[in-house]
Structures are given as structure tokens and as C-alpha cells.
Amino acid sequence: MVLSLLSRIAGDRGGNFGLMTAILLPVLVGAAGVAIDVTNALQVKNQLQGLVDSTTLATASAMSDKDMTAAEANAFAKSYFLGQAEQETEDGSQSPAQKAARLKALSDGSTTNASVTNTSGNGRTYNISMTMNYDIALTGLSHVLGLTTMNVSVSSTSQSGREGNALSMYLALDESGSMAWDTTTVNSAQKTKQEAYSCGNRSICYRTVTNYITKMQTLKAAAAAMFSELKIADPQSELIRVGADSYDDQTKAQQAINWGTTDVARYVKNLPDVPDGGTDATGAMTNAFNALKKANTTEASEQAKKKNTSFERFIVLMTDGEMTGNSANWNSSLDTKVRALCKQSKDDGIKIYAIAFMAPDRGKSLLSTCATSSDYYYEPDDMTGLIQSFGEIARKAAKTDTRLTN
């Protein structure tokens, strides 16, 4: 009888359209709602993926920089994630209670797992993984099908490390007169200063001018950043040896290579605040090569005392100018000599990092040739760039790294 009834209904042309519409309409409405919600879910998932990726990268870097424990890293990751999520997922239409509920859901749905593994020597590997499960409220259209929420899940893993790379490094630093010139960076501690000028009748007047950071001040800040990175990589001063020499048109007294960064940091700090003179890096580069060359067994002997059976040798050559000697004009002979010293050093297996800081074209040409490769050449044009360059060189040389691994 039921089959007969259904057969008659199906065959009834009078109300068939209305009946089918009544049957299919909820399904069609629900399908439309699901399509909208799936699109929204994909957007939310991409947003959350970016958040957890940035969180694990920041945490892995912080673990290495601050030598965090696993517990400290987990707490850092949670705090960092919620801070970023509060900004990235902000919805101005939400009430304070709704906002608090959203952040609680994000917090409850996130899980972090940090670990620290000791490797050879002072080496360590830092790992941080994060998973995120978050329920998205669906539109009213999907409610027709009985669907109220959709779960989105993302994960990320990042790793940083200190390989404990033994190295001997020599800095050849420019202290010529142009290093007293201003950069484009304003001194945030004192944004203006009084400048004297002649105002007629042999009188001296003063005017207020912008107080810029000088190149020498920038060099000292950048070198301090480098030494801080090297100290993090070798807190016990058992892997890293550093020395330095500065130059204008004369070669200054050098700081012999020694363990750690204490001596070289003092040397750089004591460079003249208002330097003068021309530019001639031949003496400093000669001293750098002589200190590091294979024929000089001092570094190999000192590294062996710390049971460092292998180590790398680096020169960091920095200038803001071109080779002029004791003049204001470019000296092709000095330029050629520096190029030859760079080649001699590289042929001996010494790696050269070269930094052309706000330098003219001839200075850039010289240093780009001196650098071991394009990865070893830097061309910063402001304070931030120089600090970043010195910091990156330290991390590269000490082989500390942070990367996303998933």
C-alpha cells in the first residue's frame, strides 16, 4: 500500500513541483551554507597557520638566544601566540565578553612541545612544535543540516641550534675621518643639538639642528651586537677567538686574537669618537692574514688546547670609503694591494666577510671582490643595516640558525 501511495504521488503532475521543492529546499539551503562556511574555514585556517608558524619561529630563535629551558619556551610560545592572535583575529564587532571567550578558545586549543638536546661540545638543538585546534561557528544556513561548528586544525615545528663551531676571527675596521660623519639615523636619546656658526662681526651664534648618530657610533653599536651573538654561541669562551685592528691612512695598534670577546670589545669601544685621516686597509689586512694564515701555528695550537681539533678562520673587513691613503683621492695602487691581500687570504682558506658601509662605488667594488662570495658581502646604508649585518655575520660564523622544519 505504501509503495502504491508513493507511486501515485510521484505520478501526480499537479503538486509534484511543490512537493519536490519542499523536500529539496532545506538541502539546497544547507549546501549553500556549507559552501560559504568551508570558504570561511579555509581563510581562518590560513590565518591560524601563519600565526603558529610565526610563533614557533620566534620561540625557536628565543630559545637559542636566551638558552631557555623547555618549560620557559612553552610559556613564551603561549604568550607570544596569544599576543599575536589578539591582534590578527581582532573583530571590532565583538563585545569584551565575546573577545575574552575567543581568546580562551584559542588558548585552550593550542598545545606546545619544546625540547632541548645537547650535541657535541657546547652545541645544542632547540625544537618547538605547536598544534592548534579551533572550532569555527557556522552560519545559520548550515544549521538546516544540523551543523553548528567546524573544527580547524593546524600545526608547525621550528628548530634552532648552536653547533658549537670553533673559530678564529680578525676584524679590520675603518676609523678614517669619514667615520665621524653623520648617518641618517636620529639619536633617539637626544634628537637635537646646538651647532655653532659664524654670524658676523667675529661673533659665534648657535642654532638647533637634528642630532644624527655618527658612523663611528654606529660601528661600535654593531660590533657590540656581534660580540653579544658570539658570547651567546660560546658562553664559556672555549670555541671562539677574536682579534682586531683599526686603520685610517695609518695602521693602528692591533688587539691580538684572544679567547672570547672581552678584549676585542674593549678595543672597539676605545676607538676614537671623532676619528680623522684617510683610508688604507693594507696594514690591517696584512696583520689579519699573518695572524690567521696556516703557516702561523698559533691559532691551531690555541684551539687544540681547548680540544678543538678543527676550526674555521674568518676576516671581517669593514670600510665606509675607498682607498685614498693620506689624501682625499682614490689611490689605485692601494686598492690593488688590498685586493691582492684578500686573494692571498682566501687562497689560504681564510673566509672573508666584507662590509661596505655607506661606501662609494669604488669601495663597494673593492669589498665585493674581497668577500668570499656574495653571501659574505654586505652593503648596509644605515644604522639598522650595519647592526643587522654584524649580527648575521656572528650567527653565520658560529653556525647558529633558526628554521621552520615542518
mmCIF file of C-alpha atoms in Angstrom:
data_model
loop_
_atom_site.group_PDB
_atom_site.id
_atom_site.type_symbol
_atom_site.label_atom_id
_atom_site.label_comp_id
_atom_site.label_asym_id
_atom_site.label_seq_id
_atom_site.Cartn_x
_atom_site.Cartn_y
_atom_site.Cartn_z
ATOM 1 C CA MET A 1 0.000 0.000 0.000
ATOM 2 C CA VAL A 2 2.873 2.398 0.872
ATOM 3 C CA LEU A 3 4.554 1.723 -2.441
ATOM 4 C CA SER A 4 1.293 2.309 -4.241
ATOM 5 C CA LEU A 5 0.822 5.629 -2.413
ATOM 6 C CA LEU A 6 4.308 6.813 -3.287
ATOM 7 C CA SER A 7 3.779 5.766 -6.873
ATOM 8 C CA ARG A 8 0.611 7.836 -7.086
ATOM 9 C CA ILE A 9 2.315 10.845 -5.525
ATOM 10 C CA ALA A 10 5.194 10.578 -7.970
ATOM 11 C CA GLY A 11 2.790 10.331 -10.851
ATOM 12 C CA ASP A 12 0.644 13.250 -9.724
ATOM 13 C CA ARG A 13 1.632 16.096 -12.040
ATOM 14 C CA GLY A 14 -0.453 18.620 -10.171
ATOM 15 C CA GLY A 15 1.634 19.042 -6.985
ATOM 16 C CA ASN A 16 4.882 17.318 -7.901
ATOM 17 C CA PHE A 17 6.932 20.518 -8.296
ATOM 18 C CA GLY A 18 5.795 21.942 -4.998
ATOM 19 C CA LEU A 19 6.454 18.684 -3.226
ATOM 20 C CA MET A 20 9.950 18.284 -4.654
ATOM 21 C CA THR A 21 10.738 21.890 -3.818
ATOM 22 C CA ALA A 22 9.626 21.337 -0.238
ATOM 23 C CA ILE A 23 11.824 18.254 0.001
ATOM 24 C CA LEU A 24 14.946 19.722 -1.665
ATOM 25 C CA LEU A 25 14.867 23.311 -0.387
ATOM 26 C CA PRO A 26 16.396 22.571 3.041
ATOM 27 C CA VAL A 27 19.118 20.511 1.370
ATOM 28 C CA LEU A 28 19.900 23.267 -1.123
ATOM 29 C CA VAL A 29 19.947 25.924 1.581
ATOM 30 C CA GLY A 30 22.177 23.755 3.746
ATOM 31 C CA ALA A 31 24.547 23.071 0.843
ATOM 32 C CA ALA A 32 24.864 26.795 0.166
ATOM 33 C CA GLY A 33 25.608 27.374 3.832
ATOM 34 C CA VAL A 34 28.292 24.674 3.849
ATOM 35 C CA ALA A 35 29.959 26.218 0.781
ATOM 36 C CA ILE A 36 30.112 29.603 2.496
ATOM 37 C CA ASP A 37 31.384 28.087 5.739
ATOM 38 C CA VAL A 38 34.066 25.988 4.021
ATOM 39 C CA THR A 39 35.410 29.115 2.305
ATOM 40 C CA ASN A 40 35.464 30.936 5.636
ATOM 41 C CA ALA A 41 37.123 27.949 7.330
ATOM 42 C CA LEU A 42 39.933 27.920 4.757
ATOM 43 C CA GLN A 43 40.582 31.617 5.400
ATOM 44 C CA VAL A 44 40.674 31.057 9.156
ATOM 45 C CA LYS A 45 42.951 28.041 8.721
ATOM 46 C CA ASN A 46 45.432 30.035 6.640
ATOM 47 C CA GLN A 47 45.387 32.795 9.241
ATOM 48 C CA LEU A 48 45.993 30.359 12.095
ATOM 49 C CA GLN A 49 48.755 28.605 10.143
ATOM 50 C CA GLY A 50 50.570 31.903 9.775
ATOM 51 C CA LEU A 51 50.181 32.559 13.490
ATOM 52 C CA VAL A 52 51.550 29.200 14.625
ATOM 53 C CA ASP A 53 54.424 29.388 12.096
ATOM 54 C CA SER A 54 55.473 32.819 13.361
ATOM 55 C CA THR A 55 55.113 31.596 16.950
ATOM 56 C CA THR A 56 57.374 28.567 16.532
ATOM 57 C CA LEU A 57 59.978 30.582 14.610
ATOM 58 C CA ALA A 58 60.036 33.313 17.259
ATOM 59 C CA THR A 59 60.196 30.760 20.058
ATOM 60 C CA ALA A 60 62.987 28.727 18.463
ATOM 61 C CA SER A 61 65.013 31.902 17.999
ATOM 62 C CA ALA A 62 64.366 32.992 21.599
ATOM 63 C CA MET A 63 65.335 29.543 22.898
ATOM 64 C CA SER A 64 68.717 29.828 21.221
ATOM 65 C CA ASP A 65 69.303 33.488 22.091
ATOM 66 C CA LYS A 66 68.314 33.147 25.761
ATOM 67 C CA ASP A 67 69.209 29.481 26.304
ATOM 68 C CA MET A 68 65.667 28.766 27.529
ATOM 69 C CA THR A 69 64.540 25.612 29.250
ATOM 70 C CA ALA A 70 61.685 23.637 27.690
ATOM 71 C CA ALA A 71 59.242 24.978 30.287
ATOM 72 C CA GLU A 72 60.302 28.582 29.639
ATOM 73 C CA ALA A 73 59.957 28.043 25.897
ATOM 74 C CA ASN A 74 56.446 26.618 26.218
ATOM 75 C CA ALA A 75 55.369 29.609 28.304
ATOM 76 C CA PHE A 76 56.993 32.017 25.838
ATOM 77 C CA ALA A 77 55.244 30.358 22.883
ATOM 78 C CA LYS A 78 51.836 30.524 24.538
ATOM 79 C CA SER A 79 52.274 34.186 25.451
ATOM 80 C CA TYR A 80 53.609 35.109 22.012
ATOM 81 C CA PHE A 81 50.801 33.263 20.227
ATOM 82 C CA LEU A 82 48.025 34.886 22.237
ATOM 83 C CA GLY A 83 49.580 38.318 21.799
ATOM 84 C CA GLN A 84 49.711 37.889 18.032
ATOM 85 C CA ALA A 85 46.288 36.229 17.873
ATOM 86 C CA GLU A 86 44.673 39.098 19.768
ATOM 87 C CA GLN A 87 45.808 41.490 17.039
ATOM 88 C CA GLU A 88 45.446 39.257 13.976
ATOM 89 C CA THR A 89 41.982 37.879 14.771
ATOM 90 C CA GLU A 90 40.555 41.110 16.164
ATOM 91 C CA ASP A 91 36.854 41.608 15.406
ATOM 92 C CA GLY A 92 35.632 45.087 16.229
ATOM 93 C CA SER A 93 32.029 43.914 16.449
ATOM 94 C CA GLN A 94 32.702 41.621 19.426
ATOM 95 C CA SER A 95 31.849 42.600 22.970
ATOM 96 C CA PRO A 96 34.559 42.315 25.662
ATOM 97 C CA ALA A 97 32.977 39.054 26.827
ATOM 98 C CA GLN A 98 32.989 37.620 23.297
ATOM 99 C CA LYS A 99 36.597 38.700 22.801
ATOM 100 C CA ALA A 100 37.623 37.017 26.058
ATOM 101 C CA ALA A 101 35.796 33.849 25.017
ATOM 102 C CA ARG A 102 37.553 33.857 21.631
ATOM 103 C CA LEU A 103 41.000 34.205 23.183
ATOM 104 C CA LYS A 104 40.195 31.491 25.721
ATOM 105 C CA ALA A 105 39.175 29.154 22.905
ATOM 106 C CA LEU A 106 42.432 29.894 21.092
ATOM 107 C CA SER A 107 44.423 29.302 24.275
ATOM 108 C CA ASP A 108 42.599 26.083 25.151
ATOM 109 C CA GLY A 109 43.003 24.778 21.617
ATOM 110 C CA SER A 110 46.761 25.349 21.399
ATOM 111 C CA THR A 111 49.404 22.878 22.538
ATOM 112 C CA THR A 112 53.173 23.429 22.505
ATOM 113 C CA ASN A 113 56.019 20.999 22.993
ATOM 114 C CA ALA A 114 59.574 22.305 23.410
ATOM 115 C CA SER A 115 62.760 20.299 23.786
ATOM 116 C CA VAL A 116 66.479 20.997 24.174
ATOM 117 C CA THR A 117 69.063 18.471 23.009
ATOM 118 C CA ASN A 118 72.765 18.705 23.802
ATOM 119 C CA THR A 119 75.092 17.894 20.920
ATOM 120 C CA SER A 120 78.873 17.872 20.702
ATOM 121 C CA GLY A 121 80.840 20.407 22.732
ATOM 122 C CA ASN A 122 78.742 23.459 23.519
ATOM 123 C CA GLY A 123 76.306 22.621 20.752
ATOM 124 C CA ARG A 124 72.572 22.466 21.384
ATOM 125 C CA THR A 125 69.487 21.911 19.259
ATOM 126 C CA TYR A 126 66.235 23.624 20.221
ATOM 127 C CA ASN A 127 62.921 22.279 18.917
ATOM 128 C CA ILE A 128 59.441 23.695 19.344
ATOM 129 C CA SER A 129 56.225 22.284 17.890
ATOM 130 C CA MET A 130 52.730 23.698 18.138
ATOM 131 C CA THR A 131 49.294 22.336 17.254
ATOM 132 C CA MET A 132 46.100 24.346 17.142
ATOM 133 C CA ASN A 133 42.502 23.108 17.120
ATOM 134 C CA TYR A 134 39.804 25.733 16.829
ATOM 135 C CA ASP A 135 36.030 25.432 16.382
ATOM 136 C CA ILE A 136 34.510 27.927 13.954
ATOM 137 C CA ALA A 137 30.850 28.862 14.381
ATOM 138 C CA LEU A 138 28.917 28.131 11.190
ATOM 139 C CA THR A 139 26.310 30.324 9.538
ATOM 140 C CA GLY A 140 22.598 29.840 10.101
ATOM 141 C CA LEU A 141 22.265 28.269 6.660
ATOM 142 C CA SER A 142 24.352 25.278 7.759
ATOM 143 C CA HIS A 143 22.151 24.849 10.825
ATOM 144 C CA VAL A 144 19.470 23.496 8.491
ATOM 145 C CA LEU A 145 21.638 20.380 8.141
ATOM 146 C CA GLY A 146 22.267 20.228 11.874
ATOM 147 C CA LEU A 147 25.812 21.650 11.603
ATOM 148 C CA THR A 148 26.774 24.318 14.145
ATOM 149 C CA THR A 149 30.615 24.292 14.247
ATOM 150 C CA MET A 150 33.545 23.193 12.085
ATOM 151 C CA ASN A 151 36.935 22.248 13.545
ATOM 152 C CA VAL A 152 40.107 23.669 12.006
ATOM 153 C CA SER A 153 43.474 22.107 12.857
ATOM 154 C CA VAL A 154 46.986 23.409 12.047
ATOM 155 C CA SER A 155 50.499 22.565 13.236
ATOM 156 C CA SER A 156 54.041 23.901 12.963
ATOM 157 C CA THR A 157 57.550 22.885 14.019
ATOM 158 C CA SER A 158 60.683 25.052 14.111
ATOM 159 C CA GLN A 159 64.250 24.374 15.115
ATOM 160 C CA SER A 160 67.234 26.463 16.093
ATOM 161 C CA GLY A 161 70.691 25.369 17.006
ATOM 162 C CA ARG A 162 74.134 26.185 18.215
ATOM 163 C CA GLU A 163 76.594 23.876 16.593
ATOM 164 C CA GLY A 164 79.464 24.940 18.796
ATOM 165 C CA ASN A 165 81.593 25.967 15.822
ATOM 166 C CA ALA A 166 85.209 26.650 16.798
ATOM 167 C CA LEU A 167 86.601 29.703 15.026
ATOM 168 C CA SER A 168 89.308 32.339 14.993
ATOM 169 C CA MET A 169 88.239 35.756 13.710
ATOM 170 C CA TYR A 170 90.048 39.001 12.968
ATOM 171 C CA LEU A 171 88.291 42.351 12.444
ATOM 172 C CA ALA A 172 89.828 45.009 10.165
ATOM 173 C CA LEU A 173 87.868 48.180 10.959
ATOM 174 C CA ASP A 174 87.867 51.618 9.344
ATOM 175 C CA GLU A 175 88.447 54.595 11.670
ATOM 176 C CA SER A 176 89.132 57.195 8.978
ATOM 177 C CA GLY A 177 87.831 60.763 9.089
ATOM 178 C CA SER A 178 84.621 59.974 7.238
ATOM 179 C CA MET A 179 83.626 57.677 10.095
ATOM 180 C CA ALA A 180 82.945 60.879 12.064
ATOM 181 C CA TRP A 181 80.224 61.814 9.579
ATOM 182 C CA ASP A 182 76.533 61.505 10.338
ATOM 183 C CA THR A 183 74.352 58.603 9.324
ATOM 184 C CA THR A 184 70.666 59.085 8.520
ATOM 185 C CA THR A 185 69.625 57.781 11.947
ATOM 186 C CA VAL A 186 68.465 60.338 14.513
ATOM 187 C CA ASN A 187 69.737 59.908 18.072
ATOM 188 C CA SER A 188 66.529 58.934 19.875
ATOM 189 C CA ALA A 189 68.019 59.795 23.278
ATOM 190 C CA GLN A 190 68.722 63.394 22.218
ATOM 191 C CA LYS A 191 67.057 64.314 18.938
ATOM 192 C CA THR A 192 68.539 67.805 18.607
ATOM 193 C CA LYS A 193 71.800 69.538 19.456
ATOM 194 C CA GLN A 194 73.286 73.036 19.396
ATOM 195 C CA GLU A 195 75.522 73.828 16.429
ATOM 196 C CA ALA A 196 77.885 76.797 16.373
ATOM 197 C CA TYR A 197 78.132 79.054 13.318
ATOM 198 C CA SER A 198 79.607 82.428 12.429
ATOM 199 C CA CYS A 199 77.011 85.186 12.458
ATOM 200 C CA GLY A 200 79.155 88.208 11.518
ATOM 201 C CA ASN A 201 81.404 90.661 13.351
ATOM 202 C CA ARG A 202 83.504 87.741 14.557
ATOM 203 C CA SER A 203 80.558 86.528 16.600
ATOM 204 C CA ILE A 204 79.641 82.900 17.170
ATOM 205 C CA CYS A 205 75.967 82.015 17.230
ATOM 206 C CA TYR A 206 74.211 78.738 17.904
ATOM 207 C CA ARG A 207 71.297 77.041 16.223
ATOM 208 C CA THR A 208 69.318 73.904 16.919
ATOM 209 C CA VAL A 209 69.904 71.085 14.441
ATOM 210 C CA THR A 210 68.969 67.429 14.196
ATOM 211 C CA ASN A 211 71.298 65.189 16.185
ATOM 212 C CA TYR A 212 72.247 62.240 13.992
ATOM 213 C CA ILE A 213 74.158 59.129 15.043
ATOM 214 C CA THR A 214 77.660 59.146 13.548
ATOM 215 C CA LYS A 215 79.161 56.288 11.570
ATOM 216 C CA MET A 216 81.627 55.559 14.371
ATOM 217 C CA GLN A 217 78.840 55.365 16.944
ATOM 218 C CA THR A 218 77.031 53.004 14.602
ATOM 219 C CA LEU A 219 80.119 50.816 14.175
ATOM 220 C CA LYS A 220 80.512 50.498 17.934
ATOM 221 C CA ALA A 221 76.857 49.518 18.346
ATOM 222 C CA ALA A 222 77.094 46.991 15.508
ATOM 223 C CA ALA A 223 80.274 45.444 16.882
ATOM 224 C CA ALA A 224 78.645 45.157 20.312
ATOM 225 C CA ALA A 225 75.767 43.257 18.679
ATOM 226 C CA MET A 226 78.263 40.902 17.056
ATOM 227 C CA PHE A 227 80.096 40.271 20.314
ATOM 228 C CA SER A 228 76.811 39.584 22.075
ATOM 229 C CA GLU A 229 75.921 36.944 19.468
ATOM 230 C CA LEU A 230 79.354 35.339 19.766
ATOM 231 C CA LYS A 231 79.052 35.303 23.552
ATOM 232 C CA ILE A 232 75.709 33.518 23.294
ATOM 233 C CA ALA A 233 77.260 30.935 20.978
ATOM 234 C CA ASP A 234 80.263 30.395 23.272
ATOM 235 C CA PRO A 235 79.406 31.403 26.845
ATOM 236 C CA GLN A 236 82.445 29.627 28.316
ATOM 237 C CA SER A 237 84.941 31.131 25.824
ATOM 238 C CA GLU A 238 86.129 27.714 24.708
ATOM 239 C CA LEU A 239 85.353 27.900 20.998
ATOM 240 C CA ILE A 240 85.725 31.452 19.719
ATOM 241 C CA ARG A 241 88.845 33.605 19.490
ATOM 242 C CA VAL A 242 88.685 37.185 18.195
ATOM 243 C CA GLY A 243 91.195 39.941 17.475
ATOM 244 C CA ALA A 244 91.091 43.280 15.661
ATOM 245 C CA ASP A 245 92.985 46.114 14.052
ATOM 246 C CA SER A 246 91.730 49.537 13.004
ATOM 247 C CA TYR A 247 93.086 51.836 10.342
ATOM 248 C CA ASP A 248 92.848 55.248 8.767
ATOM 249 C CA ASP A 249 95.749 56.107 6.454
ATOM 250 C CA GLN A 250 97.903 54.517 9.178
ATOM 251 C CA THR A 251 97.630 51.062 10.712
ATOM 252 C CA LYS A 252 96.781 51.328 14.410
ATOM 253 C CA ALA A 253 97.981 49.142 17.268
ATOM 254 C CA GLN A 254 96.224 45.813 16.983
ATOM 255 C CA GLN A 255 94.348 43.725 19.541
ATOM 256 C CA ALA A 256 95.846 40.251 19.409
ATOM 257 C CA ILE A 257 93.454 37.350 18.958
ATOM 258 C CA ASN A 258 92.282 36.011 22.300
ATOM 259 C CA TRP A 259 89.582 33.752 23.726
ATOM 260 C CA GLY A 260 86.110 35.235 23.930
ATOM 261 C CA THR A 261 85.108 38.796 23.130
ATOM 262 C CA THR A 262 86.126 40.769 26.233
ATOM 263 C CA ASP A 263 89.414 42.128 24.875
ATOM 264 C CA VAL A 264 88.168 42.917 21.386
ATOM 265 C CA ALA A 265 85.013 44.569 22.761
ATOM 266 C CA ARG A 266 87.184 46.878 24.863
ATOM 267 C CA TYR A 267 89.355 47.621 21.823
ATOM 268 C CA VAL A 268 86.393 48.647 19.662
ATOM 269 C CA LYS A 269 84.818 50.660 22.471
ATOM 270 C CA ASN A 270 88.039 52.686 22.725
ATOM 271 C CA LEU A 271 88.159 53.624 19.044
ATOM 272 C CA PRO A 272 88.130 57.442 18.702
ATOM 273 C CA ASP A 273 84.682 59.011 18.785
ATOM 274 C CA VAL A 274 85.857 61.658 16.312
ATOM 275 C CA PRO A 275 88.287 59.855 14.001
ATOM 276 C CA ASP A 276 90.329 61.535 11.274
ATOM 277 C CA GLY A 277 92.715 60.689 8.466
ATOM 278 C CA GLY A 278 92.488 58.937 5.112
ATOM 279 C CA THR A 279 91.862 55.288 4.292
ATOM 280 C CA ASP A 280 94.418 52.496 3.847
ATOM 281 C CA ALA A 281 93.456 48.949 4.834
ATOM 282 C CA THR A 282 96.670 47.282 3.651
ATOM 283 C CA GLY A 283 98.321 47.183 7.084
ATOM 284 C CA ALA A 284 95.252 45.887 8.914
ATOM 285 C CA MET A 285 94.668 43.227 6.254
ATOM 286 C CA THR A 286 98.320 42.202 6.436
ATOM 287 C CA ASN A 287 98.054 41.812 10.212
ATOM 288 C CA ALA A 288 94.821 39.847 9.820
ATOM 289 C CA PHE A 289 96.387 37.468 7.305
ATOM 290 C CA ASN A 290 99.547 36.982 9.358
ATOM 291 C CA ALA A 291 97.507 36.164 12.466
ATOM 292 C CA LEU A 292 95.327 33.595 10.714
ATOM 293 C CA LYS A 293 97.451 32.044 7.962
ATOM 294 C CA LYS A 294 98.131 28.313 8.106
ATOM 295 C CA ALA A 295 101.871 28.885 8.316
ATOM 296 C CA ASN A 296 101.317 30.583 11.673
ATOM 297 C CA THR A 297 100.518 27.692 14.016
ATOM 298 C CA THR A 298 99.467 29.902 16.933
ATOM 299 C CA GLU A 299 95.733 29.588 16.301
ATOM 300 C CA ALA A 300 95.863 25.852 15.693
ATOM 301 C CA SER A 301 97.859 25.426 18.903
ATOM 302 C CA GLU A 302 95.487 27.583 20.973
ATOM 303 C CA GLN A 303 92.393 25.845 19.610
ATOM 304 C CA ALA A 304 93.956 22.450 20.308
ATOM 305 C CA LYS A 305 94.384 23.400 23.973
ATOM 306 C CA LYS A 306 90.573 23.503 24.172
ATOM 307 C CA LYS A 307 90.362 20.178 22.302
ATOM 308 C CA ASN A 308 89.044 21.886 19.177
ATOM 309 C CA THR A 309 90.544 19.608 16.552
ATOM 310 C CA SER A 310 89.135 21.701 13.707
ATOM 311 C CA PHE A 311 88.230 25.361 13.440
ATOM 312 C CA GLU A 312 87.389 27.978 10.830
ATOM 313 C CA ARG A 313 89.240 31.227 10.155
ATOM 314 C CA PHE A 314 87.479 34.491 9.315
ATOM 315 C CA ILE A 315 88.416 38.067 8.461
ATOM 316 C CA VAL A 316 85.771 40.789 8.762
ATOM 317 C CA LEU A 317 86.816 43.753 6.607
ATOM 318 C CA MET A 318 84.772 46.921 7.029
ATOM 319 C CA THR A 319 85.081 50.350 5.425
ATOM 320 C CA ASP A 320 82.862 53.318 4.653
ATOM 321 C CA GLY A 321 85.085 54.637 1.891
ATOM 322 C CA GLU A 322 87.639 53.878 -0.788
ATOM 323 C CA MET A 323 91.399 53.507 -0.532
ATOM 324 C CA THR A 324 92.818 57.056 -0.513
ATOM 325 C CA GLY A 325 95.898 56.832 1.685
ATOM 326 C CA ASN A 326 96.815 60.175 3.207
ATOM 327 C CA SER A 327 94.778 62.149 0.680
ATOM 328 C CA ALA A 328 91.239 62.828 -0.439
ATOM 329 C CA ASN A 329 91.611 60.999 -3.750
ATOM 330 C CA TRP A 330 91.271 57.332 -4.657
ATOM 331 C CA ASN A 331 94.612 55.514 -4.797
ATOM 332 C CA SER A 332 94.557 52.695 -7.344
ATOM 333 C CA SER A 333 97.825 51.247 -6.030
ATOM 334 C CA LEU A 334 96.426 50.801 -2.511
ATOM 335 C CA ASP A 335 93.200 49.389 -3.931
ATOM 336 C CA THR A 336 95.206 46.803 -5.882
ATOM 337 C CA LYS A 337 97.247 45.873 -2.798
ATOM 338 C CA VAL A 338 94.122 45.266 -0.721
ATOM 339 C CA ARG A 339 92.656 43.106 -3.488
ATOM 340 C CA ALA A 340 95.876 41.080 -3.553
ATOM 341 C CA LEU A 341 95.802 40.619 0.235
ATOM 342 C CA CYS A 342 92.204 39.451 0.048
ATOM 343 C CA LYS A 343 93.088 36.921 -2.650
ATOM 344 C CA GLN A 344 96.086 35.714 -0.652
ATOM 345 C CA SER A 345 93.903 35.223 2.408
ATOM 346 C CA LYS A 346 91.191 33.351 0.502
ATOM 347 C CA ASP A 347 93.786 31.165 -1.238
ATOM 348 C CA ASP A 348 94.990 30.195 2.250
ATOM 349 C CA GLY A 349 91.480 29.052 3.186
ATOM 350 C CA ILE A 350 90.501 32.111 5.219
ATOM 351 C CA LYS A 351 86.908 33.237 4.691
ATOM 352 C CA ILE A 352 86.322 36.967 4.331
ATOM 353 C CA TYR A 353 83.187 38.839 5.316
ATOM 354 C CA ALA A 354 83.212 42.306 3.750
ATOM 355 C CA ILE A 355 81.023 45.238 4.802
ATOM 356 C CA ALA A 356 80.794 48.365 2.637
ATOM 357 C CA PHE A 357 79.002 50.761 4.985
ATOM 358 C CA MET A 358 77.537 53.773 3.151
ATOM 359 C CA ALA A 359 80.557 53.416 0.869
ATOM 360 C CA PRO A 360 81.144 54.948 -2.586
ATOM 361 C CA ASP A 361 81.215 52.780 -5.697
ATOM 362 C CA ARG A 362 84.967 52.101 -5.616
ATOM 363 C CA GLY A 363 84.710 50.982 -2.011
ATOM 364 C CA LYS A 364 81.823 48.681 -2.872
ATOM 365 C CA SER A 365 83.745 47.249 -5.820
ATOM 366 C CA LEU A 366 86.776 46.523 -3.645
ATOM 367 C CA LEU A 367 84.880 44.869 -0.831
ATOM 368 C CA SER A 368 82.581 42.838 -3.053
ATOM 369 C CA THR A 369 85.722 41.411 -4.672
ATOM 370 C CA CYS A 370 87.333 40.736 -1.292
ATOM 371 C CA ALA A 371 84.327 38.832 0.056
ATOM 372 C CA THR A 372 84.479 35.050 -0.167
ATOM 373 C CA SER A 373 81.192 35.075 -2.095
ATOM 374 C CA SER A 374 78.067 37.180 -2.446
ATOM 375 C CA ASP A 375 76.774 35.549 0.757
ATOM 376 C CA TYR A 376 79.749 37.082 2.573
ATOM 377 C CA TYR A 377 79.258 40.614 1.228
ATOM 378 C CA TYR A 378 77.151 43.295 2.954
ATOM 379 C CA GLU A 379 76.229 46.782 1.781
ATOM 380 C CA PRO A 380 74.256 48.463 4.606
ATOM 381 C CA ASP A 381 73.332 52.114 4.216
ATOM 382 C CA ASP A 382 72.022 52.921 7.689
ATOM 383 C CA MET A 383 72.488 52.079 11.356
ATOM 384 C CA THR A 384 69.918 49.299 11.395
ATOM 385 C CA GLY A 385 71.504 47.647 8.385
ATOM 386 C CA LEU A 386 75.010 47.711 9.864
ATOM 387 C CA ILE A 387 73.863 46.231 13.173
ATOM 388 C CA GLN A 388 71.963 43.513 11.325
ATOM 389 C CA SER A 389 74.998 42.787 9.152
ATOM 390 C CA PHE A 390 77.391 42.335 12.080
ATOM 391 C CA GLY A 391 74.846 40.225 13.953
ATOM 392 C CA GLU A 392 74.231 37.976 10.964
ATOM 393 C CA ILE A 393 77.958 37.507 10.396
ATOM 394 C CA ALA A 394 78.352 36.358 14.000
ATOM 395 C CA ARG A 395 75.498 33.876 13.680
ATOM 396 C CA LYS A 396 76.795 32.535 10.380
ATOM 397 C CA ALA A 397 80.343 32.143 11.640
ATOM 398 C CA ALA A 398 79.232 30.495 14.885
ATOM 399 C CA LYS A 399 76.697 28.438 12.910
ATOM 400 C CA THR A 400 73.624 29.364 14.915
ATOM 401 C CA ASP A 401 70.442 29.075 12.901
ATOM 402 C CA THR A 402 66.652 29.149 13.158
ATOM 403 C CA ARG A 403 64.401 27.450 10.614
ATOM 404 C CA LEU A 404 60.880 26.188 10.056
ATOM 405 C CA THR A 405 61.083 22.400 9.725
ATOM 406 C CA ASN A 406 57.529 21.215 9.055
#
